[in-house]
Amino acid sequence: MHQHAHPCRCGKSHRQPQPLCSIRSIKPVTMKISAAQPVTPDSDCGCCDSDSGSPGGESDAESDRPALTSHQFRWQIAGMDCPSCARKIETAVQRVPQVQQARVIFASEKLVVDADHDIRATIEQVVKNAGFTLSASDSPSPPQPESRWQENAGLLLLGGLMLASWLLSQFSPLWGDRLFIATTLVGLAPIARSAWKLLRSGSPFSIEMLMTIAAAGALVIGAHAEAAMVLLLFQLGERLEAYAAARARRGVTALMALRPDTATRINDTQRENVRLEVLQPGDVIEVAAGGRLPADGELLHASASFDESALTGESLPVAREPGEQIMAGATSLDRLVTLKVISQPGQSAIDRILQLIEEAEIHRAPVERFIDRFSRIYTPAIMLLALLVMVLPPLLGFGEWLPWIYKGLTLLLIGCPCALVISTPAAITSGLAAAARQGALIKGGAALERLSRVSMMAFDKTGTLTAGKPQINHIQPFGAMAEDNLLSIAAAVEQGSTHPLARAIVSEAERRALTIPQAAQQQTLAGSGIRAAIAGVTYQLLTPREVSHLDDAQQQQIAELEAQGQTVVLLLQEQQVLGALALQDQLRSEAIRALAELQKLGVNSVMLTGDNPRAAAAIAAELNINYRAGLLPADKVEAVRTLGAQQALAMVGDGINDAPAMKAATIGIAMGSGTDVALEAADVALTQNQLAILPRTLVLARRTRAIIRQNVALALGLKAIFLVTTLLGFTGLWLAVLADSGATALVTANALRLLRQR
């Protein structure tokens, strides 16, 4: 049993950070994001990548994670054509007694297994018996993909035999019919073998089993040509499914292409090309003009322009100054740049995005979970219906046996659930990948579905609607104390705080080159202010509403400042009010346009802030939205719950105080520069501080939901139509297979349209 020592604030401890426990600080000015530690058998535990009880998260037993896992193993899988293949592998592996949990990540073709001890050989044999191939995820030489000719050899052979059978039947019907039988046996052999393997591994109701029964039944009743055609069309459909699945996965894993395989590392004056795995924080690397960053880095020496559109969705080049941090995958546009590596191997921004997309499959949308459960019941039900169609009508005297057996066999083929099973995950995977490319990381299909239903957004003010960089505009002593003395004491109290107002006060003191005394016993007063001791004397910085003993003149001065849209904080020595500091923040440049676009989409906006009502009113008037001001963190939660009871509500914020409100909302959205706590609480994390991302992400979520509905309707609608036409005798075996393969191709192509959204 390995020891745990690394705290990740998820209620457990680990020797290494775990996926989704924390989105931690890589801050290229626009975001905080880091990669999950790659899992190795002796270093990781899978005990905290569950949904953590987020609203709308998984409630099924299938989403439960083991409380403690000794070993976790990962493999790459070859041979999966659709999500139903993933379910077959999971079913086979979970039958191994030592396995605590098995999960297949279809988007990246990975198998993740939690087990009591090292059972890799057993798992590999079980998956091989089910008809799939595994290779170690960190294998230095993964198996090479088959050539096009090798992949399609079976289909080409069957097609050639079909053509020969048809030509021969034109001259000799008897020998042509015999060749059709041979063609059927050739095409049936690998499918029957696969069906037997899946039956033994715990998946009796597979498409291979349906196809085997239907083709064998057609041979028995003498429909030899149709039996051969069914198998040919099935293999053609399988190849189309494989192509569509590979195309969908390329939409996700294309992010890997943003990261070069090697980097140019500088040691003193020597330059060497090294693989990314050997790069460590502190290494100095060079990236030529037009080259992509291989790791997250801090820019050294001269300023430069970078194209970060592939990661943030921002099409315009971004100018970076020395000391700023840039994400892996960004392109240096105008010069050769030198950077200091700041990310561990496998923990760059690109790695983290890919990890989030992979882990998103844990948090499946409710409709996806429903369809998965439905398909498990649907296939056996269709098989039972087919059996009844074969047996009951002839027994009750409604016709001959052979026509009804033929109809029953056709029903078996119509019962194939492939199109239905792939309809939802194909759309969700495409939607998540498209969102990542546009600058929004969405934590799973459940979050994507909830986002699509949002009709109101609540915004924090400071750092969300505003730039989060307030400046001191006025210092008003209420006595004989000089402005600089008042500012230096306030800076001492705020020293070390990450709140934007605190940083503004400290920055102003530093700008004036003031001596900042040493403070001790600093204590944050949530939603109210902060207190600290200087030379044994207690000082507090509080909002005016927390101070009840102001005289009329002081209240008048504060009211005038707040009426100008400024935020006022008061400095107190014990209970004596020493003076006021007035700060003002600026609206984000894109805020007005972003909120107007949300309004066009039918989404109302409201501002929830702890600031004073006068300052809040000035900001809200510019934005033309409603507001609630003077809110403590608990008040924000109550406001979110009240508003959320009426409609689906998203809470957008960036601070520690916003995290509880994000959890209380239908969905929480964190700005790119948000605190770790806010990013952990959020269901959606923006990769940069741009409110313009919100409207386009909402449009994408709604399109994804619409496409899911279209796909489900298409899959079920076609089956219902062919069910009726089969019972009426209009549909044959080959047409049933063609309809199923066509439906699978249609729903996949429909889902892939999401990847083309700009």
PDB file of N, CA, C and O in Angstrom, residues 244 419 422 707 711 714 718 739-753:
ATOM      1  N   ALA A 244     -15.444   7.164 -38.882  1.00  0.00           N
ATOM      2  CA  ALA A 244     -16.120   8.255 -38.174  1.00  0.00           C
ATOM      3  C   ALA A 244     -15.576   8.405 -36.765  1.00  0.00           C
ATOM      4  O   ALA A 244     -15.383   9.523 -36.268  1.00  0.00           O
ATOM      5  N   ALA A 419     -26.177   2.966 -33.710  1.00  0.00           N
ATOM      6  CA  ALA A 419     -26.491   4.371 -33.996  1.00  0.00           C
ATOM      7  C   ALA A 419     -26.997   5.080 -32.747  1.00  0.00           C
ATOM      8  O   ALA A 419     -26.642   6.238 -32.485  1.00  0.00           O
ATOM      9  N   ILE A 422     -24.011   5.626 -30.134  1.00  0.00           N
ATOM     10  CA  ILE A 422     -22.998   6.627 -30.500  1.00  0.00           C
ATOM     11  C   ILE A 422     -23.591   8.024 -30.645  1.00  0.00           C
ATOM     12  O   ILE A 422     -22.863   9.017 -30.696  1.00  0.00           O
ATOM     13  N   ILE A 707     -28.118  18.890 -31.347  1.00  0.00           N
ATOM     14  CA  ILE A 707     -27.614  17.787 -32.163  1.00  0.00           C
ATOM     15  C   ILE A 707     -27.857  16.450 -31.475  1.00  0.00           C
ATOM     16  O   ILE A 707     -28.158  15.442 -32.140  1.00  0.00           O
ATOM     17  N   ASN A 711     -29.871  13.492 -33.173  1.00  0.00           N
ATOM     18  CA  ASN A 711     -29.291  12.160 -33.335  1.00  0.00           C
ATOM     19  C   ASN A 711     -30.183  11.069 -32.732  1.00  0.00           C
ATOM     20  O   ASN A 711     -30.376  10.011 -33.333  1.00  0.00           O
ATOM     21  N   LEU A 714     -33.183  10.655 -34.881  1.00  0.00           N
ATOM     22  CA  LEU A 714     -32.828   9.983 -36.130  1.00  0.00           C
ATOM     23  C   LEU A 714     -32.638   8.485 -35.909  1.00  0.00           C
ATOM     24  O   LEU A 714     -33.163   7.660 -36.663  1.00  0.00           O
ATOM     25  N   LEU A 718     -35.590   6.003 -37.387  1.00  0.00           N
ATOM     26  CA  LEU A 718     -35.322   5.040 -38.451  1.00  0.00           C
ATOM     27  C   LEU A 718     -35.659   3.616 -38.018  1.00  0.00           C
ATOM     28  O   LEU A 718     -36.204   2.825 -38.794  1.00  0.00           O
ATOM     29  N   ALA A 739     -29.708   0.340 -43.477  1.00  0.00           N
ATOM     30  CA  ALA A 739     -30.334   1.415 -42.709  1.00  0.00           C
ATOM     31  C   ALA A 739     -29.592   1.647 -41.394  1.00  0.00           C
ATOM     32  O   ALA A 739     -29.371   2.790 -40.984  1.00  0.00           O
ATOM     33  N   ASP A 740     -29.174   0.551 -40.732  1.00  0.00           N
ATOM     34  CA  ASP A 740     -28.468   0.713 -39.457  1.00  0.00           C
ATOM     35  C   ASP A 740     -27.108   1.361 -39.665  1.00  0.00           C
ATOM     36  O   ASP A 740     -26.730   2.291 -38.945  1.00  0.00           O
ATOM     37  N   SER A 741     -26.342   0.879 -40.635  1.00  0.00           N
ATOM     38  CA  SER A 741     -25.026   1.471 -40.910  1.00  0.00           C
ATOM     39  C   SER A 741     -25.168   2.923 -41.342  1.00  0.00           C
ATOM     40  O   SER A 741     -24.387   3.793 -40.952  1.00  0.00           O
ATOM     41  N   GLY A 742     -26.184   3.176 -42.161  1.00  0.00           N
ATOM     42  CA  GLY A 742     -26.413   4.559 -42.600  1.00  0.00           C
ATOM     43  C   GLY A 742     -26.768   5.469 -41.457  1.00  0.00           C
ATOM     44  O   GLY A 742     -26.295   6.614 -41.382  1.00  0.00           O
ATOM     45  N   ALA A 743     -27.593   4.978 -40.517  1.00  0.00           N
ATOM     46  CA  ALA A 743     -27.957   5.795 -39.358  1.00  0.00           C
ATOM     47  C   ALA A 743     -26.740   6.101 -38.508  1.00  0.00           C
ATOM     48  O   ALA A 743     -26.568   7.228 -38.011  1.00  0.00           O
ATOM     49  N   THR A 744     -25.859   5.115 -38.333  1.00  0.00           N
ATOM     50  CA  THR A 744     -24.643   5.336 -37.550  1.00  0.00           C
ATOM     51  C   THR A 744     -23.760   6.394 -38.195  1.00  0.00           C
ATOM     52  O   THR A 744     -23.240   7.287 -37.520  1.00  0.00           O
ATOM     53  N   ALA A 745     -23.604   6.288 -39.507  1.00  0.00           N
ATOM     54  CA  ALA A 745     -22.794   7.289 -40.212  1.00  0.00           C
ATOM     55  C   ALA A 745     -23.430   8.668 -40.137  1.00  0.00           C
ATOM     56  O   ALA A 745     -22.738   9.681 -39.951  1.00  0.00           O
ATOM     57  N   LEU A 746     -24.745   8.744 -40.234  1.00  0.00           N
ATOM     58  CA  LEU A 746     -25.439  10.032 -40.214  1.00  0.00           C
ATOM     59  C   LEU A 746     -25.304  10.725 -38.859  1.00  0.00           C
ATOM     60  O   LEU A 746     -25.012  11.924 -38.792  1.00  0.00           O
ATOM     61  N   VAL A 747     -25.526   9.991 -37.756  1.00  0.00           N
ATOM     62  CA  VAL A 747     -25.464  10.633 -36.447  1.00  0.00           C
ATOM     63  C   VAL A 747     -24.032  11.062 -36.122  1.00  0.00           C
ATOM     64  O   VAL A 747     -23.821  12.102 -35.480  1.00  0.00           O
ATOM     65  N   THR A 748     -23.060  10.286 -36.588  1.00  0.00           N
ATOM     66  CA  THR A 748     -21.661  10.669 -36.346  1.00  0.00           C
ATOM     67  C   THR A 748     -21.301  11.915 -37.139  1.00  0.00           C
ATOM     68  O   THR A 748     -20.684  12.848 -36.617  1.00  0.00           O
ATOM     69  N   ALA A 749     -21.680  11.937 -38.412  1.00  0.00           N
ATOM     70  CA  ALA A 749     -21.398  13.120 -39.240  1.00  0.00           C
ATOM     71  C   ALA A 749     -22.101  14.351 -38.680  1.00  0.00           C
ATOM     72  O   ALA A 749     -21.543  15.460 -38.692  1.00  0.00           O
ATOM     73  N   ASN A 750     -23.301  14.176 -38.190  1.00  0.00           N
ATOM     74  CA  ASN A 750     -24.039  15.287 -37.594  1.00  0.00           C
ATOM     75  C   ASN A 750     -23.304  15.835 -36.370  1.00  0.00           C
ATOM     76  O   ASN A 750     -23.210  17.042 -36.167  1.00  0.00           O
ATOM     77  N   ALA A 751     -22.769  14.930 -35.554  1.00  0.00           N
ATOM     78  CA  ALA A 751     -22.029  15.356 -34.357  1.00  0.00           C
ATOM     79  C   ALA A 751     -20.742  16.083 -34.724  1.00  0.00           C
ATOM     80  O   ALA A 751     -20.351  17.053 -34.065  1.00  0.00           O
ATOM     81  N   LEU A 752     -20.087  15.639 -35.785  1.00  0.00           N
ATOM     82  CA  LEU A 752     -18.820  16.251 -36.175  1.00  0.00           C
ATOM     83  C   LEU A 752     -18.984  17.683 -36.664  1.00  0.00           C
ATOM     84  O   LEU A 752     -18.006  18.426 -36.758  1.00  0.00           O
ATOM     85  N   ARG A 753     -20.208  18.092 -36.972  1.00  0.00           N
ATOM     86  CA  ARG A 753     -20.435  19.485 -37.382  1.00  0.00           C
ATOM     87  C   ARG A 753     -20.040  20.463 -36.284  1.00  0.00           C
ATOM     88  O   ARG A 753     -19.701  21.613 -36.551  1.00  0.00           O
TER      89      ARG A 753
END
